[in-house]
Amino acid sequence: MSGIYIHIPYCKQACYYCDFHFSTSLQNKQQMVEALKKELKLRTTYLSDPVIHTLYFGGGTPSLLDSHELADLIDMVRETYQLAPDAELTLEANPDDLTTEKLTQIKALGVNRLSIGVQSFDDEILQYFNRSHDSSAAITSIREAQGLGIENISIDLIFGVPDQTRAMLQKDLDMALSLDTPHISIYGLTIEEDTVFGKWHQQNKLTPMDDDLAGQHLMLIMETLSAAGYEQYEISNFSKPGWRSHHNSSYWSGTHYLGIGPAAHSYDGDSRQYNVSHNTKYIKALKNGELDCEIETLSQKDKITEFVLTQIRKSEGINLEQLHRQLDYDLQRTKAPELSQLLAEQLVYIEDNSLTLTQKGKLLGDWVTEQLIP
C-alpha cells in the first residue's frame, strides 16, 4: 500500500515548540505549488507499487493552500499515479483556517480525512505555544466539519507542558472526548534546540516537565482514552475501532512511501532520500528539472534498527518471525540477556511470536528500544 506525503512548508506564525521546516513568508507559494507538481512528475518511478492508497498533505500548514492550489496538486497525483478509488486523502489543518467555505471546498476535492492541530483546549497553553487560534476556534472547526459530513477527523494534542497539572490535562481529554472525533494523536512536548522553547531552556527560562510526572500524565491519557473505547494502536495514536490512520500506519509497518516537497523524506526499503530543507533552493532545482536531495543507502544494521524502532511502537509489537525471515536477525537469541531483563521487569511480553510493550513499558519505550537494537 504505497503512499505519498506532500510537505507544504508555510505557516502563519512560528509555534514556539516546532522545529519542522516552514516559512512564515507566503511570497513564493504559487512557485512552490508548481515545483511540487514538477517533483510529482519527476518521480513517478520511485515506488514499485504504482497504486497509491494514501495521500497526505503535511507541513507546515497545508490548510494555507487555497482550493485551486490544493486541486492542482491532487489533480497532478491523479494524472501521474494510480490513485486507488478508496484512497485515504488527509489534510493537516489549523482550526482558524477551517471556515465553512474552506471545509466545503476541500470536501468537494475528495479530501476525506482531516488532521486538526488543536494542541490544547486551554487558552493559556495555546498562547504559551504561540498558536494562531484559541480553544473556541478549535471546537467550532471540529463541529463545523462534522456538520458537513466529514467523519474521519483526527485531533492533535500535546501533553508534558511545563506547569501543566493533572487537572488541566484531564480537562483537555474530557473536551476531546466530548467532541467524539474517531482519532486522537497526543504527543509529549519535546524541547528542540533550534526553537524558542529551546532558547528559553538554554537561558533557564523554561524547565521541562519531570520525566516521572510526564509518565504519570501518559498513564492518565492511556487509561482515560481506553475507558472511552479508543485503542492505542501506536504509542502516540489512539482511535476508535476501524478509524486508524492508514497513512501513518504505513510508516510504522515499513511500507514504501514517496515524500514530495522541501525537507520531505522518501523510503523504498533500501534507501532514504532527504529533500533539501530550503524553499528557494528546492524551487530553483525543480525549475531546472532537477531535485536537490541526499540519498542514504541503508545497511543491514540500519534496516534492523528501523524495523525494531517502528514496530515496537505499534500495539501488535515486533513480529519476531518476520524480522528473522526478512533481515536474518534472531532478536531472542542475539538479545537474550537484555530480553530476559525486560521480561522480568514486565516492560515487554511475547505472545504469538510478537514482542510487545506492556503499559509500563510504554512509559519507557525509548529505553526499551535501545536494549533491542543491534
Tab-separated table of C-alpha atoms in Angstrom:
chain	number	residue	atom	x	y	z
A	1	MET	CA	0.000	0.000	0.000
A	2	SER	CA	2.181	2.817	-1.296
A	3	GLY	CA	1.632	6.356	-0.029
A	4	ILE	CA	2.594	9.899	-0.993
A	5	TYR	CA	3.392	12.643	1.502
A	6	ILE	CA	3.392	16.263	0.271
A	7	HIS	CA	5.091	18.812	2.513
A	8	ILE	CA	3.579	22.306	2.467
A	9	PRO	CA	6.297	24.490	4.062
A	10	TYR	CA	4.280	27.528	5.196
A	11	CYS	CA	2.799	28.734	8.487
A	12	LYS	CA	1.101	31.960	9.581
A	13	GLN	CA	3.420	32.181	12.565
A	14	ALA	CA	6.039	30.063	14.321
A	15	CYS	CA	4.890	27.878	17.206
A	16	TYR	CA	7.471	28.053	19.965
A	17	TYR	CA	7.986	24.256	20.155
A	18	CYS	CA	8.192	23.438	16.436
A	19	ASP	CA	11.401	22.583	14.559
A	20	PHE	CA	9.761	21.370	11.331
A	21	HIS	CA	10.780	23.070	8.097
A	22	PHE	CA	8.491	26.004	7.267
A	23	SER	CA	8.440	29.685	6.316
A	24	THR	CA	6.103	32.430	7.509
A	25	SER	CA	6.509	34.248	4.171
A	26	LEU	CA	3.983	33.143	1.542
A	27	GLN	CA	5.572	35.147	-1.288
A	28	ASN	CA	6.659	32.151	-3.355
A	29	LYS	CA	3.643	29.914	-2.586
A	30	GLN	CA	2.480	29.657	-6.203
A	31	GLN	CA	6.032	28.875	-7.359
A	32	MET	CA	6.178	26.199	-4.664
A	33	VAL	CA	2.979	24.568	-5.916
A	34	GLU	CA	4.443	24.447	-9.441
A	35	ALA	CA	7.658	22.914	-8.076
A	36	LEU	CA	5.686	20.287	-6.128
A	37	LYS	CA	3.824	19.352	-9.315
A	38	LYS	CA	7.130	19.028	-11.176
A	39	GLU	CA	8.568	16.763	-8.488
A	40	LEU	CA	5.461	14.572	-8.631
A	41	LYS	CA	6.014	14.101	-12.387
A	42	LEU	CA	9.769	13.656	-11.987
A	43	ARG	CA	9.473	10.785	-9.503
A	44	THR	CA	6.770	8.561	-10.956
A	45	THR	CA	9.110	5.537	-10.990
A	46	TYR	CA	10.216	5.776	-7.346
A	47	LEU	CA	7.548	3.478	-5.918
A	48	SER	CA	7.470	-0.155	-7.032
A	49	ASP	CA	3.720	-0.346	-6.363
A	50	PRO	CA	2.050	2.095	-8.769
A	51	VAL	CA	-1.250	2.169	-6.856
A	52	ILE	CA	-1.376	4.968	-4.274
A	53	HIS	CA	-3.569	4.154	-1.279
A	54	THR	CA	-2.805	7.170	0.897
A	55	LEU	CA	-2.144	10.816	0.057
A	56	TYR	CA	-1.152	13.024	2.964
A	57	PHE	CA	-0.707	16.807	2.957
A	58	GLY	CA	1.517	17.733	5.910
A	59	GLY	CA	3.628	20.679	6.935
A	60	GLY	CA	3.846	23.399	7.871
A	61	THR	CA	0.188	24.237	7.476
A	62	PRO	CA	-1.360	22.704	4.335
A	63	SER	CA	-4.675	24.417	5.056
A	64	LEU	CA	-2.972	27.670	3.965
A	65	LEU	CA	-3.285	26.431	0.368
A	66	ASP	CA	-6.331	27.818	-1.402
A	67	SER	CA	-8.738	25.390	-3.050
A	68	HIS	CA	-7.221	25.922	-6.535
A	69	GLU	CA	-3.690	25.142	-5.327
A	70	LEU	CA	-4.859	22.050	-3.494
A	71	ALA	CA	-6.874	20.950	-6.531
A	72	ASP	CA	-3.810	21.367	-8.782
A	73	LEU	CA	-1.775	19.033	-6.595
A	74	ILE	CA	-4.498	16.410	-6.223
A	75	ASP	CA	-5.139	16.500	-9.973
A	76	MET	CA	-1.416	16.010	-10.635
A	77	VAL	CA	-1.379	12.926	-8.393
A	78	ARG	CA	-4.405	11.544	-10.234
A	79	GLU	CA	-2.789	12.231	-13.634
A	80	THR	CA	0.642	10.768	-12.896
A	81	TYR	CA	-0.130	7.952	-10.438
A	82	GLN	CA	-2.863	5.367	-9.942
A	83	LEU	CA	-4.820	6.770	-7.011
A	84	ALA	CA	-6.937	3.977	-5.528
A	85	PRO	CA	-10.712	4.675	-5.603
A	86	ASP	CA	-10.878	4.277	-1.820
A	87	ALA	CA	-7.625	6.137	-1.108
A	88	GLU	CA	-7.279	7.978	2.194
A	89	LEU	CA	-6.694	11.702	1.487
A	90	THR	CA	-5.579	13.550	4.603
A	91	LEU	CA	-5.136	17.291	5.043
A	92	GLU	CA	-3.419	18.689	8.117
A	93	ALA	CA	-5.130	21.917	9.139
A	94	ASN	CA	-5.122	24.647	11.749
A	95	PRO	CA	-8.548	25.392	13.274
A	96	ASP	CA	-8.527	29.050	12.249
A	97	ASP	CA	-8.256	28.100	8.554
A	98	LEU	CA	-11.309	25.843	8.601
A	99	THR	CA	-14.156	28.144	7.710
A	100	THR	CA	-17.398	26.633	6.428
A	101	GLU	CA	-16.394	27.725	2.913
A	102	LYS	CA	-12.956	26.124	3.196
A	103	LEU	CA	-14.365	22.882	4.593
A	104	THR	CA	-16.929	22.691	1.790
A	105	GLN	CA	-14.205	23.226	-0.813
A	106	ILE	CA	-11.785	20.616	0.494
A	107	LYS	CA	-14.559	18.042	0.853
A	108	ALA	CA	-15.518	18.645	-2.785
A	109	LEU	CA	-11.896	17.988	-3.790
A	110	GLY	CA	-12.027	14.496	-2.306
A	111	VAL	CA	-10.225	15.146	0.985
A	112	ASN	CA	-11.800	12.552	3.279
A	113	ARG	CA	-9.699	12.887	6.421
A	114	LEU	CA	-8.760	15.945	8.484
A	115	SER	CA	-5.906	16.117	10.984
A	116	ILE	CA	-6.598	19.238	13.035
A	117	GLY	CA	-3.768	20.806	15.053
A	118	VAL	CA	-5.637	21.628	18.251
A	119	GLN	CA	-2.673	21.022	20.643
A	120	SER	CA	-4.746	22.098	23.672
A	121	PHE	CA	-8.172	23.389	24.635
A	122	ASP	CA	-6.567	25.615	27.285
A	123	ASP	CA	-6.230	29.197	26.007
A	124	GLU	CA	-3.280	29.950	28.287
A	125	ILE	CA	-1.366	26.963	26.919
A	126	LEU	CA	-2.235	27.963	23.346
A	127	GLN	CA	-0.844	31.442	23.977
A	128	TYR	CA	2.246	29.893	25.593
A	129	PHE	CA	2.740	27.818	22.421
A	130	ASN	CA	2.178	30.940	20.233
A	131	ARG	CA	-0.643	29.203	18.386
A	132	SER	CA	-2.735	31.207	15.921
A	133	HIS	CA	-6.097	30.015	17.292
A	134	ASP	CA	-7.943	29.794	20.595
A	135	SER	CA	-9.966	26.933	22.061
A	136	SER	CA	-13.250	28.307	20.744
A	137	ALA	CA	-11.930	28.246	17.167
A	138	ALA	CA	-10.774	24.652	17.626
A	139	ILE	CA	-14.141	23.475	18.905
A	140	THR	CA	-16.019	25.359	16.186
A	141	SER	CA	-13.858	23.948	13.378
A	142	ILE	CA	-14.396	20.362	14.535
A	143	ARG	CA	-18.150	20.761	14.909
A	144	GLU	CA	-18.479	22.509	11.542
A	145	ALA	CA	-16.544	19.730	9.810
A	146	GLN	CA	-18.763	17.133	11.461
A	147	GLY	CA	-21.849	19.128	10.466
A	148	LEU	CA	-20.720	18.985	6.825
A	149	GLY	CA	-20.433	15.201	6.988
A	150	ILE	CA	-16.665	14.905	7.406
A	151	GLU	CA	-16.476	11.978	9.826
A	152	ASN	CA	-12.823	10.964	9.654
A	153	ILE	CA	-11.276	13.611	11.905
A	154	SER	CA	-8.130	13.374	13.997
A	155	ILE	CA	-7.079	15.980	16.530
A	156	ASP	CA	-3.538	16.585	17.786
A	157	LEU	CA	-2.909	17.296	21.465
A	158	ILE	CA	0.302	17.943	23.399
A	159	PHE	CA	0.999	16.907	26.989
A	160	GLY	CA	4.009	17.331	29.252
A	161	VAL	CA	3.769	21.128	29.138
A	162	PRO	CA	5.736	22.900	31.919
A	163	ASP	CA	3.393	23.627	34.867
A	164	GLN	CA	0.567	21.603	33.298
A	165	THR	CA	-1.334	19.888	36.094
A	166	ARG	CA	-3.166	16.585	36.033
A	167	ALA	CA	-6.460	18.502	36.222
A	168	MET	CA	-5.511	20.622	33.191
A	169	LEU	CA	-4.662	17.521	31.184
A	170	GLN	CA	-7.884	15.806	32.250
A	171	LYS	CA	-9.852	18.851	31.084
A	172	ASP	CA	-8.199	18.627	27.645
A	173	LEU	CA	-9.031	14.922	27.424
A	174	ASP	CA	-12.631	15.465	28.527
A	175	MET	CA	-13.146	18.142	25.882
A	176	ALA	CA	-11.589	15.943	23.191
A	177	LEU	CA	-13.891	13.071	24.140
A	178	SER	CA	-16.952	15.329	24.176
A	179	LEU	CA	-16.245	16.199	20.525
A	180	ASP	CA	-16.332	12.496	19.640
A	181	THR	CA	-13.648	12.522	16.945
A	182	PRO	CA	-12.666	8.972	15.970
A	183	HIS	CA	-8.913	9.596	16.190
A	184	ILE	CA	-6.682	11.395	18.695
A	185	SER	CA	-2.913	11.849	18.398
A	186	ILE	CA	-1.262	13.020	21.602
A	187	TYR	CA	2.438	13.795	21.869
A	188	GLY	CA	4.728	14.591	24.754
A	189	LEU	CA	6.305	18.036	24.428
A	190	THR	CA	9.949	17.809	23.425
A	191	ILE	CA	12.248	20.802	23.750
A	192	GLU	CA	14.097	21.109	20.435
A	193	GLU	CA	17.333	23.101	20.403
A	194	ASP	CA	16.580	25.432	17.469
A	195	THR	CA	13.210	26.661	18.720
A	196	VAL	CA	12.022	29.437	21.025
A	197	PHE	CA	11.478	26.846	23.748
A	198	GLY	CA	14.992	25.537	23.128
A	199	LYS	CA	16.446	29.007	23.612
A	200	TRP	CA	14.338	29.558	26.738
A	201	HIS	CA	15.626	26.289	28.114
A	202	GLN	CA	19.245	27.313	27.476
A	203	GLN	CA	18.544	30.619	29.265
A	204	ASN	CA	16.912	28.805	32.206
A	205	LYS	CA	13.578	30.429	31.401
A	206	LEU	CA	11.883	27.075	30.827
A	207	THR	CA	12.074	23.873	32.880
A	208	PRO	CA	10.825	20.735	31.110
A	209	MET	CA	8.326	18.584	32.944
A	210	ASP	CA	9.904	15.964	35.186
A	211	ASP	CA	10.058	12.550	33.452
A	212	ASP	CA	8.220	10.769	36.270
A	213	LEU	CA	5.390	13.305	36.179
A	214	ALA	CA	5.224	13.108	32.381
A	215	GLY	CA	4.961	9.321	32.768
A	216	GLN	CA	2.057	9.733	35.185
A	217	HIS	CA	0.353	12.025	32.679
A	218	LEU	CA	0.848	9.478	29.892
A	219	MET	CA	-0.698	6.803	32.101
A	220	LEU	CA	-3.700	9.092	32.685
A	221	ILE	CA	-4.042	9.551	28.921
A	222	MET	CA	-3.900	5.801	28.244
A	223	GLU	CA	-6.412	4.983	30.988
A	224	THR	CA	-8.840	7.755	30.037
A	225	LEU	CA	-8.892	7.050	26.311
A	226	SER	CA	-9.003	3.279	26.778
A	227	ALA	CA	-12.017	3.628	29.083
A	228	ALA	CA	-13.696	5.732	26.356
A	229	GLY	CA	-13.295	2.952	23.768
A	230	TYR	CA	-10.148	4.115	21.970
A	231	GLU	CA	-7.402	1.640	21.110
A	232	GLN	CA	-3.788	2.744	21.494
A	233	TYR	CA	-2.607	1.284	18.213
A	234	GLU	CA	0.682	3.216	18.370
A	235	ILE	CA	2.331	4.894	21.358
A	236	SER	CA	1.078	8.379	20.446
A	237	ASN	CA	-2.050	7.444	18.484
A	238	PHE	CA	-5.499	6.388	19.637
A	239	SER	CA	-8.509	5.521	17.513
A	240	LYS	CA	-11.938	4.062	17.747
A	241	PRO	CA	-12.077	0.605	16.112
A	242	GLY	CA	-11.799	0.951	12.337
A	243	TRP	CA	-10.509	4.530	12.353
A	244	ARG	CA	-6.732	4.141	12.354
A	245	SER	CA	-4.645	6.430	10.155
A	246	HIS	CA	-3.750	4.277	7.156
A	247	HIS	CA	-1.001	6.663	6.054
A	248	ASN	CA	0.803	6.871	9.388
A	249	SER	CA	0.322	3.141	9.961
A	250	SER	CA	2.271	2.526	6.760
A	251	TYR	CA	5.316	4.313	8.252
A	252	TRP	CA	5.318	2.023	11.286
A	253	SER	CA	4.828	-1.078	9.120
A	254	GLY	CA	7.792	-0.410	6.832
A	255	THR	CA	5.668	0.405	3.773
A	256	HIS	CA	7.416	2.318	0.987
A	257	TYR	CA	6.404	5.941	0.523
A	258	LEU	CA	7.274	8.966	-1.579
A	259	GLY	CA	7.931	12.335	0.064
A	260	ILE	CA	7.341	15.419	-2.078
A	261	GLY	CA	8.477	18.944	-1.181
A	262	PRO	CA	11.317	20.663	0.696
A	263	ALA	CA	12.549	18.647	3.698
A	264	ALA	CA	10.368	15.676	2.705
A	265	HIS	CA	11.731	12.144	3.177
A	266	SER	CA	11.181	9.099	0.956
A	267	TYR	CA	11.753	5.402	1.666
A	268	ASP	CA	11.975	2.497	-0.790
A	269	GLY	CA	13.149	-0.269	1.529
A	270	ASP	CA	16.829	0.019	0.638
A	271	SER	CA	17.468	3.750	0.980
A	272	ARG	CA	16.155	7.009	2.364
A	273	GLN	CA	16.020	10.212	0.369
A	274	TYR	CA	16.051	13.647	2.014
A	275	ASN	CA	14.985	16.679	0.013
A	276	VAL	CA	16.777	19.970	0.663
A	277	SER	CA	15.304	21.935	3.595
A	278	HIS	CA	15.313	25.272	1.803
A	279	ASN	CA	12.347	26.631	-0.163
A	280	THR	CA	14.300	28.762	-2.662
A	281	LYS	CA	16.859	26.021	-3.418
A	282	TYR	CA	14.070	23.468	-3.814
A	283	ILE	CA	12.116	25.672	-6.266
A	284	LYS	CA	15.253	26.613	-8.243
A	285	ALA	CA	16.309	22.982	-8.708
A	286	LEU	CA	12.856	21.911	-9.926
A	287	LYS	CA	12.741	24.825	-12.396
A	288	ASN	CA	15.795	23.168	-13.961
A	289	GLY	CA	14.140	19.756	-13.901
A	290	GLU	CA	16.365	18.548	-11.078
A	291	LEU	CA	15.917	17.624	-7.416
A	292	ASP	CA	18.235	18.845	-4.665
A	293	CYS	CA	18.412	15.908	-2.270
A	294	GLU	CA	20.605	13.460	-0.382
A	295	ILE	CA	20.317	9.677	-0.569
A	296	GLU	CA	21.312	7.385	2.300
A	297	THR	CA	21.777	3.703	1.462
A	298	LEU	CA	20.656	1.613	4.421
A	299	SER	CA	22.980	-1.044	5.806
A	300	GLN	CA	21.672	-4.313	7.239
A	301	LYS	CA	22.104	-2.875	10.721
A	302	ASP	CA	20.156	0.253	9.701
A	303	LYS	CA	17.281	-1.873	8.400
A	304	ILE	CA	17.134	-3.956	11.572
A	305	THR	CA	17.239	-0.847	13.757
A	306	GLU	CA	14.452	0.769	11.758
A	307	PHE	CA	12.325	-2.385	11.904
A	308	VAL	CA	12.615	-2.539	15.697
A	309	LEU	CA	12.204	1.241	16.199
A	310	THR	CA	8.983	1.427	14.219
A	311	GLN	CA	7.288	-1.871	15.006
A	312	ILE	CA	7.765	-1.703	18.757
A	313	ARG	CA	5.610	1.441	18.784
A	314	LYS	CA	2.604	-0.498	17.417
A	315	SER	CA	0.052	-2.322	19.532
A	316	GLU	CA	0.882	-5.502	17.565
A	317	GLY	CA	4.538	-5.179	18.544
A	318	ILE	CA	7.591	-6.585	16.756
A	319	ASN	CA	6.861	-9.574	14.532
A	320	LEU	CA	9.852	-11.703	15.521
A	321	GLU	CA	9.353	-14.235	12.737
A	322	GLN	CA	9.157	-11.516	10.078
A	323	LEU	CA	12.256	-9.820	11.492
A	324	HIS	CA	14.192	-13.118	11.328
A	325	ARG	CA	12.909	-14.019	7.856
A	326	GLN	CA	13.392	-10.604	6.219
A	327	LEU	CA	16.573	-9.403	7.905
A	328	ASP	CA	18.150	-12.549	9.354
A	329	TYR	CA	18.031	-11.093	12.872
A	330	ASP	CA	17.129	-13.515	15.646
A	331	LEU	CA	16.287	-10.985	18.340
A	332	GLN	CA	15.519	-13.581	21.016
A	333	ARG	CA	18.942	-15.206	20.606
A	334	THR	CA	21.006	-12.066	19.900
A	335	LYS	CA	19.479	-10.027	22.728
A	336	ALA	CA	18.805	-12.852	25.196
A	337	PRO	CA	20.267	-11.127	28.328
A	338	GLU	CA	18.547	-7.809	27.614
A	339	LEU	CA	15.281	-9.528	26.764
A	340	SER	CA	15.408	-11.576	29.942
A	341	GLN	CA	15.696	-8.370	31.983
A	342	LEU	CA	12.874	-6.642	30.095
A	343	LEU	CA	10.597	-9.642	30.618
A	344	ALA	CA	11.481	-9.873	34.308
A	345	GLU	CA	10.697	-6.180	34.801
A	346	GLN	CA	7.403	-6.649	32.919
A	347	LEU	CA	8.258	-3.991	30.326
A	348	VAL	CA	7.533	-6.334	27.395
A	349	TYR	CA	5.771	-9.603	26.759
A	350	ILE	CA	5.979	-12.191	23.976
A	351	GLU	CA	2.831	-13.753	22.563
A	352	ASP	CA	2.180	-15.443	19.202
A	353	ASN	CA	5.773	-14.703	18.154
A	354	SER	CA	5.349	-10.953	18.693
A	355	LEU	CA	7.245	-8.836	21.214
A	356	THR	CA	5.034	-6.077	22.595
A	357	LEU	CA	5.393	-3.274	25.119
A	358	THR	CA	3.334	-3.514	28.291
A	359	GLN	CA	1.567	-0.419	29.639
A	360	LYS	CA	4.548	0.026	31.963
A	361	GLY	CA	6.908	-0.482	29.026
A	362	LYS	CA	5.237	2.294	27.033
A	363	LEU	CA	6.385	4.759	29.693
A	364	LEU	CA	9.985	3.720	28.972
A	365	GLY	CA	9.606	2.994	25.272
A	366	ASP	CA	12.796	4.718	24.104
A	367	TRP	CA	14.966	2.969	26.694
A	368	VAL	CA	13.400	-0.416	25.935
A	369	THR	CA	14.074	0.087	22.231
A	370	GLU	CA	17.733	0.860	22.928
A	371	GLN	CA	18.084	-2.552	24.570
A	372	LEU	CA	16.772	-4.371	21.491
A	373	ILE	CA	18.518	-2.735	18.515
A	374	PRO	CA	21.892	-4.016	17.249
